[in-house]
Structures are given as C-alpha cells and as structure tokens.
Short mmCIF file of C-alpha atoms in Angstrom, two decimals:
data_model
loop_
_atom_site.label_atom_id
_atom_site.label_comp_id
_atom_site.label_asym_id
_atom_site.label_seq_id
_atom_site.Cartn_x
_atom_site.Cartn_y
_atom_site.Cartn_z
CA MET A 1 91.76 166.91 205.53
CA SER A 2 90.35 163.93 205.47
CA ASN A 3 90.43 163.60 201.28
CA SER A 4 93.51 165.19 201.46
CA ALA A 5 94.72 162.62 203.85
CA MET A 6 93.87 160.09 202.53
CA GLU A 7 95.98 161.59 199.11
CA MET A 8 98.93 161.35 200.41
CA GLN A 9 98.80 157.93 201.89
CA ASN A 10 98.60 156.35 198.61
CA MET A 11 100.72 158.80 197.14
CA SER A 12 103.09 157.14 199.78
CA SER A 13 101.85 153.42 198.80
CA ASP A 14 102.47 154.16 194.84
CA GLY A 15 105.92 155.21 195.47
CA SER A 16 106.94 152.30 198.14
CA ARG A 17 105.40 150.06 195.61
CA LEU A 18 107.82 151.68 191.95
CA GLY A 19 110.50 151.84 193.83
CA SER A 20 110.03 147.71 195.36
CA GLN A 21 108.93 146.94 191.13
CA SER A 22 112.32 149.11 189.88
CA ALA A 23 114.69 146.78 191.88
CA SER A 24 113.00 143.98 190.88
CA GLY A 25 113.07 144.96 187.00
CA MET A 26 117.28 146.43 188.09
CA GLY A 27 117.68 142.77 187.95
CA SER A 28 115.65 140.57 185.80
CA ARG A 29 116.76 143.23 183.44
CA ALA A 30 120.12 140.75 182.33
CA GLU A 31 116.99 138.18 182.53
CA SER A 32 115.27 139.77 179.87
CA SER A 33 118.31 140.43 178.04
CA THR A 34 119.36 137.03 177.45
CA SER A 35 116.20 135.85 176.92
CA GLY A 36 115.22 138.16 173.42
CA ALA A 37 112.39 140.71 175.05
CA GLY A 38 112.76 144.05 174.12
CA LEU A 39 111.24 146.83 176.96
CA LEU A 40 108.25 147.80 176.21
CA PRO A 41 107.51 151.59 176.49
CA ARG A 42 107.15 154.08 179.52
CA SER A 43 103.05 153.93 180.35
CA GLY A 44 102.12 157.83 181.08
CA SER A 45 103.02 157.60 184.94
CA GLY A 46 105.54 156.82 183.86
CA ARG A 47 105.95 153.20 184.77
CA GLN A 48 107.44 150.28 183.04
CA LEU A 49 104.69 148.09 181.71
CA PRO A 50 106.34 143.84 182.58
CA VAL A 51 107.74 142.21 179.45
CA PRO A 52 105.96 138.71 178.16
CA ARG A 53 108.81 136.41 178.68
CA ALA A 54 109.23 133.74 175.50
CA GLN A 55 107.16 129.73 176.81
CA PRO A 56 110.47 127.95 175.34
CA GLN A 57 109.60 125.16 173.09
CA GLY A 58 110.11 121.46 174.76
CA GLY A 59 108.82 122.60 178.51
CA ALA A 60 111.81 124.24 178.52
CA GLY A 61 110.79 126.77 180.57
CA ARG A 62 109.93 123.62 183.94
CA PRO A 63 112.22 121.52 185.22
CA GLY A 64 112.73 118.70 183.52
CA GLY A 65 112.10 121.32 179.64
CA SER A 66 108.85 118.91 180.12
CA ASN A 67 105.59 120.23 178.91
CA LEU A 68 102.29 121.47 180.42
CA ASN A 69 100.63 119.75 177.71
CA PRO A 70 101.53 116.63 177.93
CA GLY A 71 99.24 115.26 175.90
CA GLN A 72 99.77 117.30 172.69
CA ASP A 73 102.77 115.39 172.13
CA ARG A 74 101.79 112.62 172.00
CA ALA A 75 98.46 114.00 169.80
CA LYS A 76 102.25 115.13 167.27
CA ALA A 77 103.85 111.79 167.45
CA PRO A 78 102.88 109.11 164.67
CA ARG A 79 101.48 106.50 167.00
CA GLN A 80 102.13 102.00 165.60
CA LEU A 81 100.35 100.51 163.84
CA SER A 82 98.99 96.52 164.92
CA PRO A 83 100.08 94.52 163.15
CA GLU A 84 96.10 93.75 161.93
CA GLU A 85 96.00 96.79 161.12
CA ALA A 86 99.54 97.24 159.31
CA GLN A 87 97.71 94.20 156.66
CA MET A 88 94.26 95.84 156.52
CA LEU A 89 96.16 98.27 155.39
CA ALA A 90 98.70 96.65 152.86
CA GLN A 91 95.12 94.03 151.60
CA PHE A 92 93.23 98.38 150.84
CA ARG A 93 96.91 99.55 148.64
CA GLN A 94 96.72 96.54 147.43
CA GLN A 95 93.26 96.07 145.94
CA GLN A 96 93.40 99.95 145.21
CA ARG A 97 96.34 99.21 142.81
CA GLN A 98 94.37 95.81 140.85
CA GLN A 99 91.84 98.12 140.76
CA ILE A 100 94.10 100.77 138.59
CA GLU A 101 95.34 98.74 136.70
CA GLU A 102 92.67 97.02 136.05
CA ARG A 103 91.39 100.47 134.79
CA ARG A 104 94.38 100.81 133.06
CA ARG A 105 94.03 97.01 130.88
CA ALA A 106 90.80 98.45 130.20
CA HIS A 107 91.21 101.43 128.58
CA ALA A 108 93.92 99.55 127.03
CA GLU A 109 92.38 97.24 124.98
CA ALA A 110 89.29 99.44 124.36
CA GLN A 111 92.13 101.50 122.55
CA GLN A 112 93.02 98.00 120.62
CA GLN A 113 90.11 97.41 119.41
CA GLN A 114 89.38 100.71 118.29
CA ILE A 115 92.23 99.74 116.44
CA GLU A 116 90.72 96.55 115.62
CA GLU A 117 88.19 97.57 113.95
CA GLU A 118 89.98 100.44 111.75
CA GLU A 119 91.98 97.95 110.62
CA ARG A 120 89.32 95.81 109.17
CA GLN A 121 87.49 98.33 107.82
CA LEU A 122 90.39 99.09 106.04
CA GLU A 123 90.87 95.76 105.04
CA LEU A 124 87.98 95.70 102.86
CA LYS A 125 88.58 98.77 101.20
CA TYR A 126 91.88 97.86 100.86
CA GLY A 127 91.04 94.35 99.51
CA ALA A 128 88.80 95.99 96.74
CA TYR A 129 90.63 98.43 95.71
CA GLN A 130 92.72 95.53 95.50
CA VAL A 131 90.60 93.48 93.83
CA ILE A 132 89.97 96.43 90.97
CA ALA A 133 93.43 96.94 90.43
CA LEU A 134 93.96 92.77 89.84
CA ILE A 135 90.79 92.39 87.52
CA ILE A 136 90.85 94.83 85.04
CA PRO A 137 94.91 94.03 84.16
CA VAL A 138 93.71 89.88 84.04
CA SER A 139 90.27 90.61 82.08
CA LEU A 140 92.42 92.98 79.94
CA CYS A 141 94.74 89.90 78.07
CA MET A 142 92.38 87.11 78.32
CA VAL A 143 90.19 90.65 76.15
CA CYS A 144 93.07 90.79 73.71
CA VAL A 145 93.87 86.53 73.84
CA ILE A 146 90.11 86.19 72.41
CA ALA A 147 90.09 89.29 69.76
CA VAL A 148 92.86 88.06 68.54
CA LEU A 149 91.17 84.56 68.08
CA LYS A 150 88.67 85.68 67.01
CA SER A 151 90.13 87.51 64.25
CA VAL A 152 93.27 85.53 62.86
CA SER A 153 93.29 81.51 61.92
CA TYR A 154 96.18 81.59 62.28
CA TYR A 155 96.72 80.61 66.36
CA SER A 156 93.40 78.64 66.29
CA GLN A 157 94.49 76.11 63.67
CA GLY A 158 96.29 73.27 65.35
CA GLY A 159 98.78 71.29 63.52
CA GLN A 160 102.12 71.93 64.83
CA GLN A 161 103.32 70.88 68.27
CA PHE A 162 106.13 71.60 70.99
CA ALA A 163 109.29 69.17 70.22
CA TYR A 164 108.30 67.52 74.07
CA THR A 165 105.30 67.05 73.38
CA PRO A 166 105.36 63.76 71.07
CA TYR A 167 102.79 62.50 70.45
CA GLN A 168 100.12 63.64 67.85
CA GLU A 169 97.09 63.79 68.49
CA ASN A 170 95.17 62.28 65.99
CA GLY A 171 90.92 62.60 65.63
CA SER A 172 91.12 58.36 64.88
CA SER A 173 92.08 57.79 67.64
CA SER A 174 90.20 56.59 70.94
CA SER A 175 89.66 58.17 73.72
CA SER A 176 92.00 56.89 75.92
CA GLN A 177 94.86 56.21 73.32
CA GLN A 178 93.75 60.84 72.56
CA PHE A 179 94.43 60.54 77.09
CA GLY A 180 97.10 58.60 77.65
CA GLY A 181 99.13 60.43 74.69
CA ALA A 182 98.05 63.82 76.34
CA LEU A 183 99.08 62.24 79.50
CA LEU A 184 102.42 61.34 78.58
CA ASN A 185 102.55 65.27 76.79
CA VAL A 186 102.23 67.05 80.04
CA ILE A 187 104.16 64.94 82.46
CA ILE A 188 107.15 65.92 80.65
CA ILE A 189 105.63 69.84 80.37
CA ILE A 190 105.09 69.34 84.15
CA ALA A 191 108.73 67.25 84.53
CA ILE A 192 110.70 70.57 82.41
CA ILE A 193 108.77 73.65 84.31
CA VAL A 194 109.90 72.28 87.88
CA VAL A 195 113.51 71.19 86.64
CA MET A 196 113.48 75.02 86.08
CA THR A 197 112.18 75.81 88.31
CA LEU A 198 114.56 74.89 90.65
CA VAL A 199 117.33 75.65 88.98
CA LEU A 200 115.95 79.58 89.44
CA VAL A 201 115.26 78.80 93.11
CA VAL A 202 119.08 77.54 93.63
CA LEU A 203 120.62 80.61 91.49
CA TYR A 204 118.13 82.76 94.07
CA LYS A 205 119.63 80.55 96.88
CA TYR A 206 122.97 81.19 95.62
CA ARG A 207 122.95 84.91 94.84
CA CYS A 208 124.03 84.11 91.30
CA TYR A 209 121.87 87.62 89.78
CA LYS A 210 123.30 88.30 86.89
CA GLY A 211 122.90 84.57 85.98
CA ILE A 212 119.35 84.86 86.72
CA HIS A 213 119.44 88.31 84.93
CA ALA A 214 120.46 87.37 82.01
CA TRP A 215 118.17 84.05 81.67
CA LEU A 216 115.41 86.20 81.78
CA LEU A 217 117.06 88.50 79.80
CA MET A 218 117.38 85.98 77.15
CA SER A 219 113.63 85.57 77.86
CA SER A 220 112.35 88.95 77.28
CA ILE A 221 114.61 89.08 74.31
CA LEU A 222 112.42 85.96 72.17
CA LEU A 223 109.44 87.22 73.87
CA LEU A 224 109.13 91.10 72.33
CA PHE A 225 111.31 90.15 69.58
CA PHE A 226 110.62 87.23 67.49
CA PHE A 227 107.38 86.38 68.88
CA SER A 228 105.89 89.45 68.55
CA TYR A 229 107.36 89.25 64.03
CA GLU A 230 105.18 86.43 63.90
CA PHE A 231 102.06 88.39 65.61
CA LEU A 232 102.34 91.64 63.58
CA THR A 233 102.98 89.23 60.52
CA GLU A 234 100.10 87.52 61.01
CA ILE A 235 98.51 90.66 61.88
CA LEU A 236 99.02 92.05 58.89
CA GLN A 237 98.39 89.16 56.58
CA SER A 238 95.24 88.87 58.64
CA GLN A 239 94.04 92.21 57.45
CA ASN A 240 95.52 92.63 54.15
CA VAL A 241 98.43 95.41 54.34
CA THR A 242 101.09 95.80 53.65
CA MET A 243 104.27 96.95 54.97
CA ASP A 244 108.19 96.88 53.37
CA TYR A 245 110.61 95.50 55.78
CA ILE A 246 112.58 97.91 56.83
CA THR A 247 109.57 99.67 58.78
CA MET A 248 108.15 96.35 60.34
CA SER A 249 112.27 95.96 61.09
CA ILE A 250 112.10 99.58 62.94
CA THR A 251 108.92 98.91 64.22
CA VAL A 252 109.62 95.96 65.77
CA TRP A 253 113.09 96.87 67.31
CA ASN A 254 111.93 99.85 68.79
CA PHE A 255 107.87 98.05 70.30
CA GLY A 256 111.22 95.13 71.75
CA LEU A 257 113.83 97.96 72.79
CA VAL A 258 111.75 99.28 75.15
CA GLY A 259 110.01 96.22 76.58
CA LEU A 260 113.83 95.56 77.35
CA LEU A 261 114.33 99.22 79.75
CA VAL A 262 110.68 99.44 80.77
CA ILE A 263 110.83 95.69 81.94
CA HIS A 264 114.78 94.81 83.55
CA TRP A 265 115.35 98.82 83.79
CA LYS A 266 112.67 101.72 84.53
CA GLY A 267 110.29 103.30 83.36
CA PRO A 268 106.92 104.57 83.73
CA LEU A 269 104.40 101.92 85.21
CA LEU A 270 102.10 102.22 82.99
CA LEU A 271 104.37 101.00 80.23
CA GLN A 272 105.85 98.38 82.67
CA GLN A 273 102.33 97.23 83.13
CA GLY A 274 101.23 97.03 79.63
CA TYR A 275 104.61 95.11 78.21
CA LEU A 276 103.28 91.98 81.27
CA ILE A 277 100.36 92.01 79.73
CA ALA A 278 101.70 92.08 76.26
CA VAL A 279 104.49 89.06 77.34
CA SER A 280 101.08 87.41 78.72
CA VAL A 281 98.68 87.54 75.95
CA LEU A 282 102.04 86.88 73.36
CA MET A 283 102.91 83.44 74.68
CA ALA A 284 98.65 82.89 75.26
CA LEU A 285 98.96 82.81 72.45
CA VAL A 286 101.93 79.76 71.92
CA LEU A 287 100.34 78.06 74.22
CA ILE A 288 97.42 77.93 72.36
CA LYS A 289 98.36 77.33 69.21
CA PHE A 290 101.17 74.52 69.83
CA LEU A 291 98.89 72.45 73.00
CA PRO A 292 96.93 70.35 70.76
CA ASP A 293 93.15 70.50 72.45
CA TRP A 294 93.38 67.63 74.73
CA THR A 295 96.72 67.88 76.10
CA THR A 296 95.99 71.50 77.22
CA TRP A 297 92.72 70.72 79.32
CA ILE A 298 94.45 68.18 80.95
CA LEU A 299 97.46 70.78 81.66
CA LEU A 300 95.44 73.50 83.48
CA GLY A 301 94.42 70.76 85.20
CA ALA A 302 98.16 69.68 86.40
CA ILE A 303 99.28 73.11 86.30
CA ALA A 304 96.56 74.19 89.10
CA ILE A 305 97.94 71.54 91.13
CA TYR A 306 101.02 71.47 91.26
CA ASP A 307 100.82 75.36 91.85
CA LEU A 308 99.01 74.21 94.38
CA VAL A 309 102.18 71.93 95.89
CA ALA A 310 104.92 74.18 95.14
CA VAL A 311 103.69 76.92 97.56
CA LEU A 312 101.60 75.40 99.80
CA CYS A 313 104.35 72.28 100.77
CA PRO A 314 107.25 72.44 103.32
CA PHE A 315 108.91 71.91 100.62
CA GLY A 316 107.58 73.61 97.66
CA PRO A 317 110.41 75.48 95.18
CA LEU A 318 107.71 78.42 95.00
CA ARG A 319 106.80 78.86 98.62
CA VAL A 320 111.52 78.63 98.97
CA LEU A 321 111.90 81.09 96.71
CA VAL A 322 109.52 83.38 98.88
CA GLU A 323 110.27 82.74 101.53
CA THR A 324 114.49 83.06 100.68
CA ALA A 325 113.06 86.81 99.30
CA GLN A 326 111.48 87.79 102.97
CA GLU A 327 114.28 87.29 104.93
CA ARG A 328 116.45 89.36 102.74
CA ASP A 329 114.15 91.54 102.10
CA GLU A 330 114.36 91.82 98.79
CA PRO A 331 111.39 92.13 95.66
CA LEU A 332 111.56 89.33 93.27
CA PHE A 333 112.41 90.28 89.34
CA PRO A 334 109.50 92.33 87.16
CA ALA A 335 109.66 89.80 84.45
CA LEU A 336 107.97 86.87 86.60
CA VAL A 337 105.77 89.07 88.47
CA TYR A 338 102.72 91.63 87.20
CA SER A 339 102.74 93.82 90.50
CA SER A 340 99.25 96.65 91.01
CA THR A 341 101.41 98.75 92.21
CA MET A 342 105.61 99.18 91.38
CA VAL A 343 108.23 96.73 90.46
CA TRP A 344 111.53 97.22 89.73
CA LEU A 345 114.86 95.18 89.15
CA VAL A 346 117.82 97.32 88.78
CA GLY A 347 116.00 100.36 88.92
CA MET A 348 112.69 101.43 90.43
CA ALA A 349 109.20 101.47 88.18
CA ASP A 350 108.30 105.67 88.39
CA PRO A 351 104.98 105.81 89.85
CA PRO A 352 102.64 108.24 88.11
CA ALA A 353 100.38 109.89 90.88
CA TYR A 354 98.81 107.84 92.98
CA GLN A 355 94.42 108.09 92.62
CA GLY A 356 93.82 104.66 94.58
CA PRO A 357 91.80 105.51 98.59
CA PRO A 358 93.73 107.85 100.57
CA GLN A 359 93.68 104.78 103.56
CA THR A 360 97.05 103.43 104.00
CA PRO A 361 96.21 99.29 104.10
CA PRO A 362 96.52 97.59 107.54
CA SER A 363 99.97 96.61 109.12
CA GLY A 364 98.97 93.09 108.59
CA ALA A 365 98.75 93.70 104.19
CA ARG A 366 102.37 94.39 103.44
CA ASN A 367 103.66 91.43 105.20
CA SER A 368 106.18 89.88 101.93
CA ILE A 369 107.39 89.98 98.64
CA GLY A 370 107.82 87.29 96.19
CA ASN A 371 105.88 85.39 92.95
CA SER A 372 107.16 83.07 90.10
CA ALA A 373 105.53 83.08 87.42
CA GLN A 374 106.74 83.81 84.21
CA SER A 375 109.08 81.29 81.91
CA SER A 376 112.35 81.89 83.08
CA ALA A 377 113.45 80.05 79.75
CA PRO A 378 113.12 80.90 76.52
CA ARG A 379 111.28 78.33 75.08
CA PRO A 380 107.61 78.36 75.87
CA GLY A 381 104.89 76.70 77.72
CA THR A 382 107.54 76.58 81.08
CA GLN A 383 107.14 79.17 83.12
CA PRO A 384 107.00 77.56 86.87
CA GLN A 385 104.08 79.53 88.76
CA SER A 386 103.63 82.00 91.45
CA PRO A 387 101.95 81.77 94.71
CA ILE A 388 100.06 86.02 94.72
CA VAL A 389 101.14 87.53 97.56
CA PRO A 390 101.43 91.50 99.21
CA ALA A 391 103.48 93.37 97.92
CA GLN A 392 106.80 94.83 99.83
CA PRO A 393 106.87 98.25 100.92
CA SER A 394 109.17 100.40 98.63
CA VAL A 395 111.96 101.84 100.76
CA SER A 396 112.00 105.29 99.67
CA ALA A 397 108.93 107.21 102.63
CA GLU A 398 107.43 109.29 99.67
CA GLU A 399 106.77 106.18 97.19
CA GLU A 400 105.85 103.59 100.78
CA GLU A 401 102.23 104.69 99.52
CA GLU A 402 101.92 103.26 95.74
CA ALA A 403 104.63 100.50 96.53
CA LYS A 404 101.33 98.63 98.53
CA GLY A 405 99.69 96.39 96.82
CA VAL A 406 99.30 93.12 95.58
CA LYS A 407 101.68 90.22 92.67
CA LEU A 408 100.08 88.08 90.63
CA GLY A 409 103.13 86.17 88.75
CA LEU A 410 102.51 85.88 85.02
CA GLY A 411 102.48 82.80 84.39
CA ASP A 412 99.04 83.23 86.71
CA PHE A 413 97.76 85.81 83.63
CA ILE A 414 98.89 83.63 80.77
CA PHE A 415 96.77 80.45 81.73
CA TYR A 416 93.57 82.02 82.34
CA SER A 417 94.10 83.30 79.23
CA VAL A 418 94.76 80.05 77.98
CA LEU A 419 91.65 78.80 79.50
CA VAL A 420 89.52 81.17 77.97
CA GLY A 421 90.99 81.21 74.87
CA LYS A 422 91.14 77.68 74.47
CA ALA A 423 87.57 77.83 74.98
CA ALA A 424 86.84 80.29 72.80
CA THR A 425 88.66 78.60 70.02
CA LEU A 426 86.40 75.26 70.85
CA SER A 427 83.03 77.12 71.70
CA ASP A 428 80.77 79.57 71.06
CA TRP A 429 80.66 83.29 72.62
CA GLY A 430 77.92 81.84 76.03
CA THR A 431 81.32 80.09 77.27
CA ILE A 432 83.62 82.40 76.57
CA PHE A 433 82.02 84.46 78.97
CA VAL A 434 80.83 81.51 81.27
CA CYS A 435 85.13 80.97 81.82
CA TYR A 436 85.60 84.12 81.72
CA ILE A 437 83.46 84.43 84.75
CA ALA A 438 84.07 81.35 86.32
CA ILE A 439 88.01 82.72 86.44
CA LEU A 440 87.56 86.15 87.68
CA ILE A 441 84.99 84.52 91.31
CA GLY A 442 88.02 82.29 91.52
CA LEU A 443 91.10 85.00 92.01
CA ALA A 444 88.36 87.08 93.79
CA CYS A 445 87.76 84.40 96.38
CA THR A 446 91.77 84.06 96.40
CA LEU A 447 92.22 87.79 97.08
CA LEU A 448 89.93 87.24 99.81
CA LEU A 449 91.56 84.34 102.09
CA LEU A 450 95.31 85.79 101.48
CA SER A 451 93.06 89.01 103.29
CA ILE A 452 92.19 86.78 105.95
CA ILE A 453 95.28 84.26 105.81
CA LYS A 454 98.00 87.17 105.34
CA ARG A 455 99.92 84.77 103.25
CA ALA A 456 101.74 83.89 99.75
CA LEU A 457 98.97 81.85 98.18
CA PRO A 458 98.19 80.07 94.47
CA ALA A 459 96.87 82.14 92.21
CA LEU A 460 95.26 79.46 89.51
CA PRO A 461 93.72 76.29 91.71
CA ILE A 462 90.10 77.75 92.39
CA SER A 463 90.05 80.05 88.83
CA ILE A 464 91.70 76.67 86.58
CA CYS A 465 89.07 74.75 88.74
CA LEU A 466 85.80 77.01 88.23
CA GLY A 467 86.60 77.61 84.45
CA LEU A 468 86.93 73.70 83.84
CA ILE A 469 84.03 73.01 85.92
CA PHE A 470 82.12 75.41 84.24
CA TYR A 471 82.95 74.96 80.43
CA PHE A 472 82.51 71.30 80.35
CA ILE A 473 79.12 71.82 81.87
CA THR A 474 78.06 74.85 79.74
CA SER A 475 79.83 72.66 76.43
CA LEU A 476 78.38 68.89 76.90
CA LEU A 477 75.28 70.28 79.00
CA LEU A 478 73.32 73.69 78.48
CA THR A 479 74.77 74.53 75.46
CA PRO A 480 73.69 71.33 73.65
CA TYR A 481 70.04 71.65 75.56
CA LEU A 482 69.80 75.53 74.34
CA ASP A 483 70.80 74.27 71.43
CA ALA A 484 67.70 71.76 71.56
CA LEU A 485 64.99 73.99 72.86
CA SER A 486 66.20 76.41 69.69
CA TYR A 487 65.42 73.82 66.87
CA ASN A 488 61.66 72.40 68.88
CA GLN A 489 61.56 76.40 68.62
CA VAL A 490 61.11 76.00 72.30
CA PHE A 491 60.40 79.24 74.29
CA ILE A 492 61.72 79.63 78.15
#
C-alpha cells in the first residue's frame, strides 16, 4: 500500500510539473521561433526537451550588448604601438630591405664578373685567331715580293725614279748630300700623301661617293691592267718564255676584269682577298723599283711617324675618316682595306663556310670600322696609311659571325713588303729573315694593343720601327761579325 501511494504521489507531482512546463513552453514558442532554433523531438516519456538558444555575437543577449568576457574583444583588437616601438619596427624593416638589396647586388656582381671572365677568355681566343688571320696574308705578300726580287732582276735594278723625286742619288756624293737629297724626296712624297688623304676625307665627309668610286676605279685599272702587264712581261723575259700578244692581251684582260668585279662589286671572299694581296705586291714592287735606297729608308721612317700622327691626333685625317664612318655606321671601301672576314663596297662578298673558332668575339671587339691605306691616286707611291681596327658586323644576322674581324690597310701590306724587299735587294737571307720576324712581332704587338685599347690604331709604327732597327743592327753589326768569323774559320 505504501509503495502504490508513493507512485501515485510521484505521478501527480510529474503531471503538475509537466503542466507548468507546457504552459511556459507555450509562452516561449514564439520567442524561440524568432530566434531561429528548431524544436527537438519529444522524449519517450512525451516530454519536450528544452531548446538551447544561440548566444548573439557582441553580447546582444545582455543588457547594453556587453560580452560575458570583455578581455576577449580587447585581445582581438590591434594594439597601438608606442613611438619607440614603431621606430624600432621601421629600423628592423629597413635593415631587412638593405640585406636583401645587398644580396641582390652581390649576386649581380658575381654574374657580371663571370660574364667578364668569359668575355676575357673569348678575347684571348678571338685575338689569337685574328692574329693568324692577318699574319698569313701579310706573310704571303712579303714572300711573293722576295721571290720576285730574287728571280726577276728588273725590279731589283735601280737607275729609274719617279717624276716627283727630283734628287738623283749618286754614288760619288757624300753621305750628307745623299741624306739631304733623300730627305727632300721624302718631304715631297709625304706632302703628296697628305694632300690626297685630305681630298679623300673631304669627299667622304660631303658624301661624294661617286667621285671616290671613280678615283679608286681608275687606280685599280692602272694597277690591274698596266702594272700587271708589265709584271707578266718581265716574268716571261726572266724565264725565257715566249707568248704572243693576243694571248697576253686576253690573259691581262681577264685578270684585270675579274679583279675589278671582286674588289668593287662582289665575288668569293678568298678571290677578293687574293686580288688585294696581288695589288699590294704589284705596288710594293713598283716602289722598290723606282725609289732610291736612301729615299726608301727615310720614307719608311717618315711614313710610320705620319701614320702615328694621322690616326692618333684629334684632327688627324685618318682619325676623322674613321670617326665619320663610325657615325654613319658605314664600311669604308674595299680597295683601301684588307678584311680578315668580310669586305664590301657596292655589294657584299660571298663568304665561304666559316671554319674559325665557334666563339663570337666580345662586345668590346664589335666597335668601329675604317681604314685608309692603299693609294687613292693613279700614281704609285702616294698611299695614305691606315689604322688597324675591329671590323664592323654585317647587316644580316646569318653573316654576323663571318663579318666580325679586323681590317688592315693595304698601305700596311705595301710598306711591310717594301722594307723586306729592299732588304732582299741589299742584304743576305739572314737579314731578310730578321726583318720578316720583326715585322710579324710588331703586327702581333699592335693587335694585342688593339684588343686592350679597343680603338683604331696605326699598324705601321711598331712593325716598321722594329724592322728598321733589326735591319741596321743585322746588316751593320751581325753580318760583318759572322763574315769575319767565317773568314777566320772560327766556329761558335
């Protein structure tokens, strides 16, 4: 009985409690629906479970919208830095930027040093190739002159002179008289060279290209037809070979016409270079034939000094010519220069397959162009000298590799050959070989200076100076000494 009474009491208390909750739930149903919370399913006992309310952000559930944890909002808000802290932060950021900039600068400097080192190595390889490319034609020109002088007596015999060398050297005259007369001849020749060089510069300055073309064309015709006919005649006479005039005329005509085409228009590069060497040989033989001995030696020294002044002085005619060509980005005329790679005038010579080193020369080697060397006049012995300079690249991208190189004036070829040829007519083979080696050493030194200075340089002074010094030392001291030892049968 007691247990059933207690159960009835609990059921009555639960029912009263359920009634109160349902009454309160009916009042709060509208509020919960406005808050967006759903009703939970009823429990197994038929009671509805209470729905938890979402706490609005920003403390909307409390009066005045305050949060239960005010320190949480203060932690989320950015803290105001003091002036000392802001200054320290700015300094720290500036130090970081400086460190990053220093790293970038050090990296750029390391890359620049690596590029410079590669360019320096390319300069050495490229310079060696260019030295060989110029030594071969210079040597070929000098060897041809020596061979002709040793085999044909016509060019080694004196007695005839140019009309503009009035002093006639005589064996009976004293040394002072011969020196004075030779100096007068040299002054006249240098004056003619200076005047003709100035005329060439003025014509080029005012773009009188047709006049220059006509001038050079007449000079080339004189060399390729008249001098070549005389040369061939003397060769046949010295070898006791006969040839009829028809065959002679056809041979000279073909030789001269092909030379005009490849020099003043276009043709195979090797053929073009061969004709330029042939022209230099003919001119050197004419100078050796018609210049007296004293006049030749003084002229070689004077022309080296003139070459130095004309190229290096601010208002030197050859320097003005080179700078004008650089400003206009134009090549000079192939009748005046020998190029180790490419020469052009009206058209461009067709280059052969490139067989040199695959490396391209450094940017410093791609500089100026300009040489004035060969005679621009129709008369022999009036060649303006030229600097030796880096060659200008070709206008087409395919030929850029072949077009890079150095250019040497034909006047340098001519006077190198005159020095060696005059030694061949007066001295023995030892003196000839010493002069040849001295000229090549001077040319190599000039090319070395060219790679360092990277500007137009005269090619005659060093080579001619060394050639003259070694010639007189060998002919006046070494050769008599060796002859005396040989005469007395003293062997060293």
